[in-house]
XYZ file of C-alpha atoms in Angstrom:
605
model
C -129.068 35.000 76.250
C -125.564 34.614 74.451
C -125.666 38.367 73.535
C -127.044 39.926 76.889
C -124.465 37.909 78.582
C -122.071 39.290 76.053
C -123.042 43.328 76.830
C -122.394 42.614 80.539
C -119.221 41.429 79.966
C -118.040 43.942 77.683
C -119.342 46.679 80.569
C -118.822 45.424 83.699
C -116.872 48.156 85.047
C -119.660 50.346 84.874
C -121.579 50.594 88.637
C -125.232 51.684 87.706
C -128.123 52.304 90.059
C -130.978 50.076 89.190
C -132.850 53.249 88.971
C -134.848 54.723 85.939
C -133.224 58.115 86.309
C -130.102 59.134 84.175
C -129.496 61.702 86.552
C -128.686 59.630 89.428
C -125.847 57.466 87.488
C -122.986 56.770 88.401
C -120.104 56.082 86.798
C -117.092 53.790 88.399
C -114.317 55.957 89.910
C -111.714 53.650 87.487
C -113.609 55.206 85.049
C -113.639 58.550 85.824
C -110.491 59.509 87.882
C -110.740 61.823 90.632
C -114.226 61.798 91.475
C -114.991 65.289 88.566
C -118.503 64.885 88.780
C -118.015 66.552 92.356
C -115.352 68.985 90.808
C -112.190 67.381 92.744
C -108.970 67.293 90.560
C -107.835 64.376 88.814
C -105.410 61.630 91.219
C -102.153 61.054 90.850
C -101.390 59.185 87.588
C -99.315 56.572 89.856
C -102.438 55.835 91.502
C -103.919 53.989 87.849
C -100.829 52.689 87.411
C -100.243 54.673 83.729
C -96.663 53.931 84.457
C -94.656 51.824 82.385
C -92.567 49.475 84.446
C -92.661 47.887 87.802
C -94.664 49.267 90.426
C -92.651 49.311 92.906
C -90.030 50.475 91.208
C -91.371 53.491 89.681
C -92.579 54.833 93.498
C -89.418 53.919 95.213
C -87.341 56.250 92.273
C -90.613 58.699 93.290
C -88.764 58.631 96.796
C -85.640 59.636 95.675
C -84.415 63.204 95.865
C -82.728 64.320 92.646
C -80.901 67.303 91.505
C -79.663 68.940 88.738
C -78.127 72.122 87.127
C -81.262 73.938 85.831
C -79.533 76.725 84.305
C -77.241 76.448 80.415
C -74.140 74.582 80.859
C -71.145 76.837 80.284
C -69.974 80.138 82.496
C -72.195 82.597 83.413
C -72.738 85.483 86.230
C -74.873 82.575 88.115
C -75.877 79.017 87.713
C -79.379 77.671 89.199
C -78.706 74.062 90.759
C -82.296 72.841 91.937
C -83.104 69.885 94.101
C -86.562 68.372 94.303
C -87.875 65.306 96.764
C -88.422 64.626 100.433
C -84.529 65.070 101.634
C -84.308 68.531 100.467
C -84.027 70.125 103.627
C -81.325 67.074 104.299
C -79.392 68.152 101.736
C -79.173 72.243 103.006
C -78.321 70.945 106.527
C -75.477 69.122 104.822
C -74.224 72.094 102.877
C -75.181 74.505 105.322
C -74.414 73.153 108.739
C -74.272 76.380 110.594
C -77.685 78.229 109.485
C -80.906 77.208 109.897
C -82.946 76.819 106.396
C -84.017 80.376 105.196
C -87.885 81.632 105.399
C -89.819 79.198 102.563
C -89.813 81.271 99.693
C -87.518 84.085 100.780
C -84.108 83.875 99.596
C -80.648 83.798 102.108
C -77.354 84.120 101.512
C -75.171 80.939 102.053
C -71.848 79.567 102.422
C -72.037 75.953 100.790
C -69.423 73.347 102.149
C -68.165 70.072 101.136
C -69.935 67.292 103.606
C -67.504 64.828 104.846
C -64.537 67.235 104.698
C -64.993 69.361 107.580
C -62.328 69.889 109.994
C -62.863 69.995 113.802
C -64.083 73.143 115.059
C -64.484 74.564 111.329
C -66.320 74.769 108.793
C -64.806 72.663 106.023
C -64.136 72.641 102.362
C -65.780 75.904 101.302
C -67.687 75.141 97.804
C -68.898 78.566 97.436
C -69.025 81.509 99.772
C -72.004 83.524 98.541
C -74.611 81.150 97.823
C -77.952 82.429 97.516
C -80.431 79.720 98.768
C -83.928 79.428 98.446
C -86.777 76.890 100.060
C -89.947 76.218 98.263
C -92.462 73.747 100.359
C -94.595 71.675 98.633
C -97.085 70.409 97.175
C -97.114 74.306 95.119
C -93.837 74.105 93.705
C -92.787 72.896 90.009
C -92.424 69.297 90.406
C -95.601 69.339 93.487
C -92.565 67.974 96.089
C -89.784 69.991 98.145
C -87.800 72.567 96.168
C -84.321 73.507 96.904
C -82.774 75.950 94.726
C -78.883 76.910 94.820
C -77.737 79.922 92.596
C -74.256 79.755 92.623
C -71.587 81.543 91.006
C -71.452 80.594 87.283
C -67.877 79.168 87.266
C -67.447 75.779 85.471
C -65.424 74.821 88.706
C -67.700 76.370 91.152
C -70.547 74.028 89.882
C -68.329 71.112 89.364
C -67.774 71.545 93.821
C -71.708 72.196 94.307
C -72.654 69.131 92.160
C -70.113 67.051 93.706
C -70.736 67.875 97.155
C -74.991 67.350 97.005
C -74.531 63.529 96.689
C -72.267 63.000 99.741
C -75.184 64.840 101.498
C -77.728 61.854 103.398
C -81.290 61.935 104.051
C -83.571 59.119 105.994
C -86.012 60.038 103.179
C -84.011 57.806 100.232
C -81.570 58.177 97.825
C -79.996 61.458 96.734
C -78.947 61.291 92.765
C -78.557 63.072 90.054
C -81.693 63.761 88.033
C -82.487 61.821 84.639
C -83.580 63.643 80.876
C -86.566 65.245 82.004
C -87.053 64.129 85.283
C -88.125 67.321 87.127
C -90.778 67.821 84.431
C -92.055 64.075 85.012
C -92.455 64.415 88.880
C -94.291 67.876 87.807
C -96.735 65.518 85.763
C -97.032 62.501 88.363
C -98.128 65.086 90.822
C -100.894 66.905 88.240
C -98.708 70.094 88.341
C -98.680 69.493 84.299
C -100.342 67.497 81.984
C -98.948 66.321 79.157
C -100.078 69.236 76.676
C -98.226 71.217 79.082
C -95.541 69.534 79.027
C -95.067 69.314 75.148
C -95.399 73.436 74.727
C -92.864 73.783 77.445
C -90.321 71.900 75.093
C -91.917 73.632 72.686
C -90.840 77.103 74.326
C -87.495 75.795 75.424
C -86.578 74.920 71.565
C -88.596 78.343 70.661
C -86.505 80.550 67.979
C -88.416 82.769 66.958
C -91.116 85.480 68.036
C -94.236 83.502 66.372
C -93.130 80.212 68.144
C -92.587 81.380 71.329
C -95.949 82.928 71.345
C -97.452 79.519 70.192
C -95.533 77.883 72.956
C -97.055 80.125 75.304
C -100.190 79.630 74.225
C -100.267 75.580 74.255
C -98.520 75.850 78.206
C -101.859 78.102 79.682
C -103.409 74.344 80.511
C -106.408 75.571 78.216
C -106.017 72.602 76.048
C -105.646 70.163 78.553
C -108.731 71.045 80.236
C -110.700 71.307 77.100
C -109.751 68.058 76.007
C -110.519 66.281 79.452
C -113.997 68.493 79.503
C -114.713 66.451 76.091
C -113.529 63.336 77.855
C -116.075 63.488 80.616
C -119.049 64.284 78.432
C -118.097 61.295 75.969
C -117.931 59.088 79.532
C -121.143 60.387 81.008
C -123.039 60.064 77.584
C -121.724 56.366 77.656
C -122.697 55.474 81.105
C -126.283 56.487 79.891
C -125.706 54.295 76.634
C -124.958 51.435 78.568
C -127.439 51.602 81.126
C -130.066 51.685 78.346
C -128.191 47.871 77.196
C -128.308 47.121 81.174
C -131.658 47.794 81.972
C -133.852 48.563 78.984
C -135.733 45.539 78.863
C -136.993 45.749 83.219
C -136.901 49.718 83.962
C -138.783 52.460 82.788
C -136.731 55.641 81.484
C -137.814 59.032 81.726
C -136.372 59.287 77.887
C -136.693 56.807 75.190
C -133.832 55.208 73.645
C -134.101 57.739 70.275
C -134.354 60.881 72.614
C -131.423 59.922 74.676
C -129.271 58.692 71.272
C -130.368 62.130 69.860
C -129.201 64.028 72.815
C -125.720 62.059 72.797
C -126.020 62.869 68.860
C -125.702 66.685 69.483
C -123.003 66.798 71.671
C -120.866 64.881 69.429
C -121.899 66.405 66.453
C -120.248 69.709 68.664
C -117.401 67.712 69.969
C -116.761 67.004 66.262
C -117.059 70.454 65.366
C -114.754 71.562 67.561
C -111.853 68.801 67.129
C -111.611 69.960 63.437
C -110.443 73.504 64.706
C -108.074 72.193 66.367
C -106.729 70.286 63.355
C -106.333 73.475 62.123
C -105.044 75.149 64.372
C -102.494 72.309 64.450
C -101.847 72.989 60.659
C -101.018 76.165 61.317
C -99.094 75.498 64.387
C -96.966 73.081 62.472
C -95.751 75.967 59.816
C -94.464 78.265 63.242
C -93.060 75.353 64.791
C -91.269 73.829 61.869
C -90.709 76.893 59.527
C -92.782 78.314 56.149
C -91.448 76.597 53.212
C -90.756 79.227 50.457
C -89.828 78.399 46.969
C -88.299 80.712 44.114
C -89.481 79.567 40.836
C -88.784 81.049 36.931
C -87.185 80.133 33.923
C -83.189 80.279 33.974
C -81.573 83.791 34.286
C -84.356 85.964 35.848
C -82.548 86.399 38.703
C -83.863 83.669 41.195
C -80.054 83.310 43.149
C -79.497 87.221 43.595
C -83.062 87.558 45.220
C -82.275 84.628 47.342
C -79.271 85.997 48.516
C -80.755 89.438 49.017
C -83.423 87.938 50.940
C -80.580 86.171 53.354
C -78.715 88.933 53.569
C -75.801 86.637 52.490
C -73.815 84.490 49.490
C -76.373 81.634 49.200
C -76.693 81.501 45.784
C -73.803 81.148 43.227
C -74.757 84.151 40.954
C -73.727 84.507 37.049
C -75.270 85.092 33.776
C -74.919 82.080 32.190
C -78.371 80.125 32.252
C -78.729 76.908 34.137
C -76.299 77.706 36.914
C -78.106 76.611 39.540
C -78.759 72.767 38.738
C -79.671 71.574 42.743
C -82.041 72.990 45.131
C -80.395 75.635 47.519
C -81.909 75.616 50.952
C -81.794 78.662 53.162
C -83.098 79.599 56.612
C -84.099 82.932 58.349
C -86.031 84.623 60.543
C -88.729 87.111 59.055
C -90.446 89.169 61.261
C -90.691 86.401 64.178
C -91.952 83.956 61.213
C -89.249 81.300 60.548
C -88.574 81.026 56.697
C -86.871 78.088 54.502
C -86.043 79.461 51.089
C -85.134 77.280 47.927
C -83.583 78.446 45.493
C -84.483 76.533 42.476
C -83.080 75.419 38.847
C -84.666 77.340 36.155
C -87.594 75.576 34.770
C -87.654 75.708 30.938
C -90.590 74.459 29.103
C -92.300 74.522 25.901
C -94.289 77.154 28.364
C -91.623 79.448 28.043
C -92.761 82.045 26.111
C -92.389 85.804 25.311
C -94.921 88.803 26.079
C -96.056 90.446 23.764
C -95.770 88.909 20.872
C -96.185 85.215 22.283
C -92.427 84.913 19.870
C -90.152 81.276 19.558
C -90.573 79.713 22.779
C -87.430 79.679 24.921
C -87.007 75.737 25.272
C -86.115 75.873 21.614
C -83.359 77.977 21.793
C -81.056 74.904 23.066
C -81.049 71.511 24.739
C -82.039 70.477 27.910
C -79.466 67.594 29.168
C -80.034 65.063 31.232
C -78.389 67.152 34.703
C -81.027 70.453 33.946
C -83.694 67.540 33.410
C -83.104 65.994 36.900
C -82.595 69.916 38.288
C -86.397 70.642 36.521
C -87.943 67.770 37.992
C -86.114 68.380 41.792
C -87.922 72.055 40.920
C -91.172 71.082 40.005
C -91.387 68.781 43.203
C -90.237 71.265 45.964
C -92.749 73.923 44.641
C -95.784 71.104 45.252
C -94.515 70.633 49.031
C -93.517 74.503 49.312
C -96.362 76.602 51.415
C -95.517 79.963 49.134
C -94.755 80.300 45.618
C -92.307 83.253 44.707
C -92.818 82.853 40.622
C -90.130 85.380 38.973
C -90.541 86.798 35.431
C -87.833 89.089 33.954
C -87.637 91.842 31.005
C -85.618 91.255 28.485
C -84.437 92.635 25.205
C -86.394 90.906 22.175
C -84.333 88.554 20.723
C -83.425 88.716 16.713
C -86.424 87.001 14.710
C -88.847 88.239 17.875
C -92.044 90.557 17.249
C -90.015 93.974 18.006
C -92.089 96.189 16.440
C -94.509 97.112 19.028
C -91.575 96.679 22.219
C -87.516 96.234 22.113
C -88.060 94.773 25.339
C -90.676 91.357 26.082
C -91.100 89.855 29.704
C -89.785 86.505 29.631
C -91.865 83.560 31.810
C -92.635 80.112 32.474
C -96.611 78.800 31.762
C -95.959 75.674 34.399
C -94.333 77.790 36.785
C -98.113 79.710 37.144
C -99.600 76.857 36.905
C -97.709 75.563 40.135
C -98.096 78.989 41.559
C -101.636 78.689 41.179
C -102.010 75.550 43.072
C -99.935 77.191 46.181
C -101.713 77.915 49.512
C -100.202 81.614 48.604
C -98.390 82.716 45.902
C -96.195 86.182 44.943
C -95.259 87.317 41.300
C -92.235 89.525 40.389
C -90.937 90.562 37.303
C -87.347 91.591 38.009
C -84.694 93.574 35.883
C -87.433 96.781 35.498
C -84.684 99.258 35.667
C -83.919 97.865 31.674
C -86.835 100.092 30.942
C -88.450 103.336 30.952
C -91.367 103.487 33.882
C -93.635 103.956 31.520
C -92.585 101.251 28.923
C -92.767 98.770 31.952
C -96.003 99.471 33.047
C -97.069 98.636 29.692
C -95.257 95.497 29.437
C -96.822 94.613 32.964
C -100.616 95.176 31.561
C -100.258 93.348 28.471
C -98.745 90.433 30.432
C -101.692 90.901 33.019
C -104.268 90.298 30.241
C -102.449 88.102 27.773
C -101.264 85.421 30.553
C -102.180 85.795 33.936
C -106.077 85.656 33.113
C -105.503 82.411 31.136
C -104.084 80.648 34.059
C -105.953 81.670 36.930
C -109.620 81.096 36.483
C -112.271 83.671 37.375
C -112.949 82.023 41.082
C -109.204 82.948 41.631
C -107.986 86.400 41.488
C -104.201 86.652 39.973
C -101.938 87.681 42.367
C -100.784 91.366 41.998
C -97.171 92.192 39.891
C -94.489 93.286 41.960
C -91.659 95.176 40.675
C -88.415 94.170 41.347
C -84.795 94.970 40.218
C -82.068 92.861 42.185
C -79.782 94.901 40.387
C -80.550 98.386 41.667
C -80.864 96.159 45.435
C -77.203 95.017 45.428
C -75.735 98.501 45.030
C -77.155 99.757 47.853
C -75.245 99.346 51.229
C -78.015 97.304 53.348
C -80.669 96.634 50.913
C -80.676 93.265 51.826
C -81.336 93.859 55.410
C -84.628 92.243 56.711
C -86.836 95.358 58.255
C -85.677 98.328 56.826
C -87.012 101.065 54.700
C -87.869 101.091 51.125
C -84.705 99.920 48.986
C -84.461 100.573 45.263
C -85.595 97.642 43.506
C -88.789 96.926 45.842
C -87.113 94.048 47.447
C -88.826 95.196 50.546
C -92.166 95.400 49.243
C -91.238 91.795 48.595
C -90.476 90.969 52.169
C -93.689 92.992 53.200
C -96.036 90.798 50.631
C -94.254 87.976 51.976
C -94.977 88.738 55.744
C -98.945 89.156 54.413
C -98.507 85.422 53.124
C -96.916 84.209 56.323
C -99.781 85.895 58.300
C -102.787 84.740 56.493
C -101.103 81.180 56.782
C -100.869 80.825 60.188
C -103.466 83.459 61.986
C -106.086 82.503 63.575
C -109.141 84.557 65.837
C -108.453 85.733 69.151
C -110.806 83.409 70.425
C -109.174 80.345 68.904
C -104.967 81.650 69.374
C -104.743 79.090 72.297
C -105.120 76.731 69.145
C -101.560 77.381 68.466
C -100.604 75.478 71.233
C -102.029 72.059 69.477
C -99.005 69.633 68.797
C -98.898 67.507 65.725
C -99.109 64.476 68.080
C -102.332 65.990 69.501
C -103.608 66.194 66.212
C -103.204 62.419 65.243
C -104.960 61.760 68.540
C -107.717 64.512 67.764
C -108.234 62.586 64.422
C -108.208 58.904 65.763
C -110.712 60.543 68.245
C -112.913 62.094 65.226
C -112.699 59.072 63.212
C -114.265 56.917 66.089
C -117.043 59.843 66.781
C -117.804 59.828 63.525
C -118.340 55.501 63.559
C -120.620 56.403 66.590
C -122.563 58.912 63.956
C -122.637 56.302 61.503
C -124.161 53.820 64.074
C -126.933 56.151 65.925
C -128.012 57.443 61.962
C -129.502 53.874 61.797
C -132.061 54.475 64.625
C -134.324 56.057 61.963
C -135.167 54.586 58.496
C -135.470 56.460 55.158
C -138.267 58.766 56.266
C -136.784 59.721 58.988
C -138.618 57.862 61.982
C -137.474 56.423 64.717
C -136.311 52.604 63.784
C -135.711 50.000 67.092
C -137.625 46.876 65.485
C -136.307 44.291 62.544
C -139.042 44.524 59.878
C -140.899 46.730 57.704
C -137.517 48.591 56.454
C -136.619 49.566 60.256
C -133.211 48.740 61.304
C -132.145 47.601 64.468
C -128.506 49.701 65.555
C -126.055 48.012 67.616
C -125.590 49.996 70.892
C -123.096 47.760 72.264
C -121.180 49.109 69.284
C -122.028 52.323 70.008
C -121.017 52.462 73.182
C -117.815 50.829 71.933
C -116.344 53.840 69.751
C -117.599 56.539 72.298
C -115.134 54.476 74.978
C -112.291 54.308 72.652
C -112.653 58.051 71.310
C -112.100 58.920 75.073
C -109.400 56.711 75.465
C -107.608 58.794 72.606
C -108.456 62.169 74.515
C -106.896 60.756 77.792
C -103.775 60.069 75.370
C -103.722 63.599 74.688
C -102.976 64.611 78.746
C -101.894 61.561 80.262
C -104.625 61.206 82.633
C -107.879 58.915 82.573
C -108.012 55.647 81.231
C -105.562 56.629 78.075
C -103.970 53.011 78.145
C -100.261 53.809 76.060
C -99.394 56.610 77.542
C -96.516 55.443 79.408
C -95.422 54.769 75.693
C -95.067 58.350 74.809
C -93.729 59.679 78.164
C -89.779 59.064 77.481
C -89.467 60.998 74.662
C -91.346 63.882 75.375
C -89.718 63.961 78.910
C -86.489 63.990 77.254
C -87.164 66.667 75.180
């Protein structure tokens, strides 16, 4: 009795019809918002009261009318100044005395004047004398409410009057202020013009620097997420109704389906749900490295020439360049644009190792040639750690002459390396290798030095189930002394720096690409994707739970005894209701409980 009592407490917002068909259930309208099982859009999210705050307070600052300028601060040709609320026709008649409100959605040309400054018979102080005005009726506007939009001239002073004069303007509807961080996007999102995926690519294109994360923006602010994730939300709430009307009335109805068919059916679609949530955890992945930039590390033993490709790379002085080894002891951090892809480049110290060795010849390792003090140390280990959290390896190699003592009989030249600088480059979600300084040589004495490293080295560190990454040539040299060889996107410079950049852009694409049918995946957050995983991890409890409905030969097991286990649907039910609760997190509507904690900042943004 204790435990039944318990399962209709736990569910008592659930309204079932004592009726033995699924079909006809129906789930409480707190539950599901907006009536969607009859295809109606979701209610306002005031309505659930998702709003942090007072009540009362939160819809009497929904009364207000609020402005702002819209458009950069700073002079310009014209500046946008928009108004949104129930007083924005108040506030034109209080500008614009004279004229009656232009044509909804057709713009008029204006003269704006000060309210409470007009002199008998006239017109006033004159704000601005070519105003062009524009009317947008709700509810299909931007924010859902009234839309007034002034585009002024672009003078700092000019807007200074317009802003100043909008708040002397009075309206029976409330008060007229000035709009908070964000505010215009919240009223769009209390009035389901947004939801909150939306809303996060729209900062998302606002901050957008580059071509690849504008295009992710774009994709993320289509409302293809948003819908997805709510479509997921109502399946998980439907399949839970069912669960707990099994708990309610199992023991005095007869179902059309037993209790293992109908926990098999629920199985399926979150074994798809599942599926589908771990594509967009990649998608967020690669998301992340648009949004937040490809990390790119240069790695080699000292004096191969890590600085002067940085800095022909940048296009700039990044580096401090010299031939004395070691003279780059800290990590130098650089940021571009490549090709729409936005790039951080280290420049690191020069790792030397008892690794360090020569090709061919495998001669006196380069370590042993001097000490390593305690700065280089520190400057090694600063090295070794921003290659494991770099995204792309650059590992540089250089020719060299043979030193005296050296096997010189074959070569007066060897190609100097690093072993744990391929090892780290092997580990690397991409990795490029260059051997720079090839101009020291003849073509065809390079080549040769390039094969015998191929087979004496590279096939030693990367196994057979990993193919070594092809040998670019590269002379930084030959680069510098031509005028614009370090320009990003033009043609073939001596020293190959730009079949660099071109291998580069290869590594940048296979990072972050993704099928045409998944590119709206792009658009998935990194605060999506911890929801998408607390939502996975409670699916995958549900999983756990239903796999004990059959024993270890695979039949159906509902009684205690003979091996059978018993599973605990109340639990069941339990992490199906809380893995929809983190998917109504995700777009601010439903039953998604701490929303209202994330809505400041990402208004703000």
């Amino acid at each position: 009795m204790f435990r039944y009592t318990l399962r209709r407490a736990a569910f008592n917002h659930i309204r079932v019809f004592r009726t033995p068909n699924f079909c006809q259930l129906q789930p409480c309208p707190a539950l599901i918002h907006g009536n969607y099982l009859k295809g109606r859009s979701s209610r306002s999210f005031h309505e659930f009261g998702a709003v942090s705050g007072s009540e009362t307070d939160t819809r009497e600052a929904a009364n207000d009318t609020i402005y702002a300028l819209s458009s950069a601060p700073g002079k310009a040709g014209i500046a946008v100044i928009r108004v949104s609320g129930s007083g924005c026709l108040d506030v034109y008649n209080g500008l614009c005395p004279s004229k009656p409100p232009p044509k909804p959605r057709y713009a008029g040309v204006r003269t704006l004047t000060e309210p409470g400054n007009r002199k008998a018979g006239g017109d006033g102080n004159i704000v601005d004398s070519d105003a062009l005005v524009l009317y947008f009726p709700g509810p299909k506007t931007v924010t859902g409410e009234d839309v007034l939009e002034l585009h002024v001239h672009g003078g700092s002073a000019t807007i200074k009057a317009v802003l100043g004069a909008i708040p002397k303007c009075t309206s029976p509807e409330g008060v007229i202020r000035y709009a908070e961080p964000g505010e215009f996007t919240k009223r769009a999102f209390f009035n389901s013009r947004l939801d909150l995926a939306q809303v996060e690519s729209l900062g998302d294109t606002l901050a957008a620097e580059t071509e690849h994360q504008r295009r992710a923006a774009v994709r993320g602010n289509s409302g293809a997420l948003g819908r997805t994730y709510e479509s997921w939300r109502e399946q998980l709430l439907l399949a839970r109704g069912e669960i707990e009307a099994l708990i309610d009335f199992s023991e005095d109805q007869h179902f059309d389906e037993s209790p293992t068919e109908l926990l098999a059916n629920v199985t399926k679609l979150v074994e798809g749900i599942l599926h589908s949530i771990r594509l967009h955890e990649m998608g967020s992945e690669r998301s992340e490295l648009l949004r937040n930039g490809i990390r790119i590390a240069l790695l080699g033993p000292p004096n191969v020439g890590k600085s002067s490709l940085m800095n022909l790379i940048v296009g700039r002085e990044a580096s401090i360049i010299s031939s004395e080894a070691g003279t780059t002891r800290d990590i130098v951090e650089a940021s571009l644009d490549i090709r729409g892809y936005l790039c951080s480049f280290a420049d690191t110290a020069g790792i030397r190792t008892k690794s360090a060795s020569l090709v061919p010849g495998e001669a006196e390792p380069l370590s042993s040639s001097s000490v390593i003090g305690a700065i280089e140390q520190e400057g090694i280990r600063r090295a070794r750690k921003k290659a494991l959290d770099s995204d792309v390896i650059i590992v540089l190699a250089s020719v060299e002459p043979t030193p005296s003592g050296g096997d010189g009989e074959s070569s007066s030249h060897h190609i100097i390396y690093d072993l744990e600088t391929l090892q780290l480059a092997a580990g690397a979600q991409q990795c490029l290798l260059a051997i720079n300084k090839s101009d020291a040589v003849t073509p065809q004495e390079f080549s040769r030095l390039v094969k015998d490293f191929q087979t004496s080295v590279l096939t030693r560190v990367f196994d057979k189930q990993q193919q070594p990454p092809p040998v670019l040539t590269l002379s930084c040299k030959a680069a510098r002394e031509t005028v614009g060889a370090a320009a990003v996107g033009l043609t073939e410079a001596p020293g190959s720096v730009q079949t660099l950049i071109e291998r580069l852009v290869q590594s940048f694409s296979s990072l972050t690409s993704l099928p045409d049918d998944l590119q709206h995946l792009l658009g998935v957050t990194e605060r999506q994707k911890q929801l998408l995983i607390q939502c996975r991890e409670h699916l995958q409890d549900f999983m756990d739970e239903a796999s004990s409905t059959w024993d270890d030969c695979g039949a159906p097991a509902w009684t205690v005894g003979g091996g059978r286990k018993e599973p605990d649907i109340v639990l069941a039910a339990e992490h199906l209701r809380l893995a929809a609760q983190r998917l109504a997190s995700i777009t601010g509507r439903g039953e998604g409980g701490d929303v209202e904690e994330v809505l400041g900042v990402i208004f703000e943004k």
